[in-house]
CSV table of C-alpha atoms and ligand atoms in Angstrom, one decimal:
chain,number,residue,atom,x,y,z
A,1,MET,CA,7.1,33.6,14.5
A,2,SER,CA,9.1,31.0,16.2
A,3,ASN,CA,7.9,28.6,17.9
A,4,ASN,CA,10.8,27.1,19.3
A,5,THR,CA,9.6,27.0,22.7
A,6,ASP,CA,7.8,23.1,21.3
A,7,ASN,CA,10.2,20.6,23.0
A,8,THR,CA,7.3,18.1,21.6
A,9,VAL,CA,9.1,14.1,21.3
A,10,TRP,CA,6.9,12.3,18.1
A,11,LYS,CA,7.1,9.4,18.2
A,12,LYS,CA,6.3,7.4,14.9
A,13,ILE,CA,3.6,4.7,15.5
A,14,LEU,CA,2.2,3.2,12.5
A,15,PRO,CA,2.0,3.9,8.6
A,16,VAL,CA,-1.8,5.7,8.2
A,17,ASP,CA,-1.9,3.1,5.3
A,18,ASP,CA,-2.2,-0.1,8.0
A,19,ILE,CA,-5.1,1.7,9.6
A,20,PRO,CA,-8.3,0.2,7.9
A,21,VAL,CA,-10.6,3.0,6.3
A,22,MET,CA,-13.6,2.4,9.8
A,23,GLY,CA,-11.1,1.1,11.0
A,24,SER,CA,-8.9,1.4,14.2
A,25,ARG,CA,-5.6,-0.4,15.3
A,26,ILE,CA,-4.8,-0.8,18.3
A,27,LEU,CA,-0.8,0.3,20.0
A,28,GLN,CA,-0.1,-1.4,23.3
A,29,ALA,CA,1.0,1.5,25.5
A,30,SER,CA,2.4,1.8,28.9
A,31,VAL,CA,-0.4,4.2,29.6
A,32,GLY,CA,-3.6,1.6,27.7
A,33,PRO,CA,-4.5,0.1,25.1
A,34,ILE,CA,-4.4,3.3,22.6
A,35,ALA,CA,-7.0,3.2,19.3
A,36,ILE,CA,-5.4,5.1,16.4
A,37,PHE,CA,-8.9,5.3,14.0
A,38,ARG,CA,-9.2,6.2,10.7
A,39,ASN,CA,-11.7,7.1,8.2
A,40,ALA,CA,-13.1,8.0,5.1
A,41,GLN,CA,-11.4,10.9,4.8
A,42,ASP,CA,-7.9,9.4,6.0
A,43,GLU,CA,-8.5,10.9,8.9
A,44,VAL,CA,-6.7,9.5,11.9
A,45,PHE,CA,-7.2,10.1,15.6
A,46,ALA,CA,-6.4,8.2,18.9
A,47,ILE,CA,-8.4,8.2,21.6
A,48,LEU,CA,-7.6,5.5,24.7
A,49,ASP,CA,-9.6,2.0,24.0
A,50,GLU,CA,-12.4,2.2,27.0
A,51,CYS,CA,-15.3,3.4,26.5
A,52,PRO,CA,-15.7,6.3,29.5
A,53,HIS,CA,-19.7,4.3,30.0
A,54,LYS,CA,-18.2,1.4,30.8
A,55,GLY,CA,-14.6,1.0,28.8
A,56,GLY,CA,-15.7,-1.2,26.5
A,57,PRO,CA,-13.3,-1.0,23.3
A,58,LEU,CA,-13.8,1.7,21.5
A,59,SER,CA,-11.4,0.0,18.6
A,60,GLN,CA,-14.4,-2.2,18.1
A,61,GLY,CA,-17.3,0.2,17.8
A,62,ILE,CA,-18.7,1.6,14.3
A,63,MET,CA,-17.8,4.3,12.6
A,64,HIS,CA,-19.5,7.4,11.1
A,65,GLY,CA,-17.2,10.7,10.2
A,66,LYS,CA,-15.2,11.1,12.7
A,67,THR,CA,-18.1,9.6,15.7
A,68,VAL,CA,-17.3,5.8,16.8
A,69,THR,CA,-20.3,4.7,19.1
A,70,CYS,CA,-18.9,2.1,21.8
A,71,PRO,CA,-19.8,-1.7,21.2
A,72,LEU,CA,-21.8,-2.5,24.1
A,73,HIS,CA,-23.9,-0.2,24.8
A,74,SER,CA,-23.8,2.2,21.6
A,75,TRP,CA,-22.4,5.8,23.2
A,76,ASN,CA,-20.9,8.1,20.0
A,77,ILE,CA,-17.4,8.8,21.0
A,78,ASP,CA,-16.5,11.8,19.4
A,79,LEU,CA,-13.0,10.7,17.6
A,80,SER,CA,-11.1,14.2,17.7
A,81,THR,CA,-12.3,15.1,21.5
A,82,GLY,CA,-12.6,10.7,23.4
A,83,CYS,CA,-16.0,12.7,24.0
A,84,ALA,CA,-19.2,11.5,24.1
A,85,GLN,CA,-21.6,13.4,22.7
A,86,GLU,CA,-25.5,15.0,24.3
A,87,PRO,CA,-27.2,13.0,26.6
A,88,ASP,CA,-24.3,11.4,28.2
A,89,GLU,CA,-21.3,13.0,29.8
A,90,GLY,CA,-17.5,11.8,30.3
A,91,CYS,CA,-14.7,11.9,28.2
A,92,ALA,CA,-12.2,9.2,27.1
A,93,LYS,CA,-8.3,11.0,27.1
A,94,SER,CA,-7.5,11.9,23.4
A,95,PHE,CA,-4.7,11.6,22.1
A,96,ALA,CA,-2.3,14.7,20.3
A,97,LEU,CA,-1.8,13.2,16.5
A,98,LYS,CA,0.3,14.4,14.3
A,99,ILE,CA,1.4,13.1,10.4
A,100,GLU,CA,4.5,13.4,8.3
A,101,ALA,CA,5.1,11.4,5.0
A,102,GLY,CA,2.1,8.8,6.0
A,103,GLN,CA,3.2,7.7,8.9
A,104,VAL,CA,1.0,8.9,12.2
A,105,TYR,CA,3.0,9.6,15.1
A,106,LEU,CA,2.5,10.1,18.9
A,107,ASN,CA,3.2,13.4,21.8
A,108,LEU,CA,6.0,10.4,23.4
A,109,GLU,CA,5.1,11.8,26.6
A,110,GLU,CA,1.5,11.6,26.7
A,111,ILE,CA,1.9,8.2,25.6
A,112,GLN,CA,3.9,6.6,28.7
A,113,ALA,CA,2.2,6.2,32.3
A,114,PRO,CA,2.9,8.6,34.4
A,115,HIS,CA,5.9,7.2,36.1
A,116,ALA,CA,6.6,5.1,33.8
B,201,FES,S1,-19.4,0.4,27.3
B,201,FES,FE1,-19.8,2.2,25.9
B,201,FES,S2,-21.8,2.9,26.0
B,201,FES,FE2,-21.3,1.5,27.8
């Protein structure tokens, strides 16, 4: 089973160790600010740093496992999808990532503005 059709270009962003545990770092990408979170299990998630409610800075929220609570009005956002948990609705864009040799990579195409 080969996967030769995958032309994804992965861009090295930063070492996992540079992200505080249960915290985040911001990448200013042309698509917008991307919050890169790390939880206590060293899982890493990348979503747009704009709450689907009113654009609150999710990177400043409190993490619990795989969710972050928005600092503005306390919506809980699932970090793996970027979507608000019920009863709230809406999603922040989430970004594909991979970790290789302790480095976080994002899909270059996804983090560029559509016509950059
Ligand atoms: S802006 Fe995030 S909950 Fe309102």
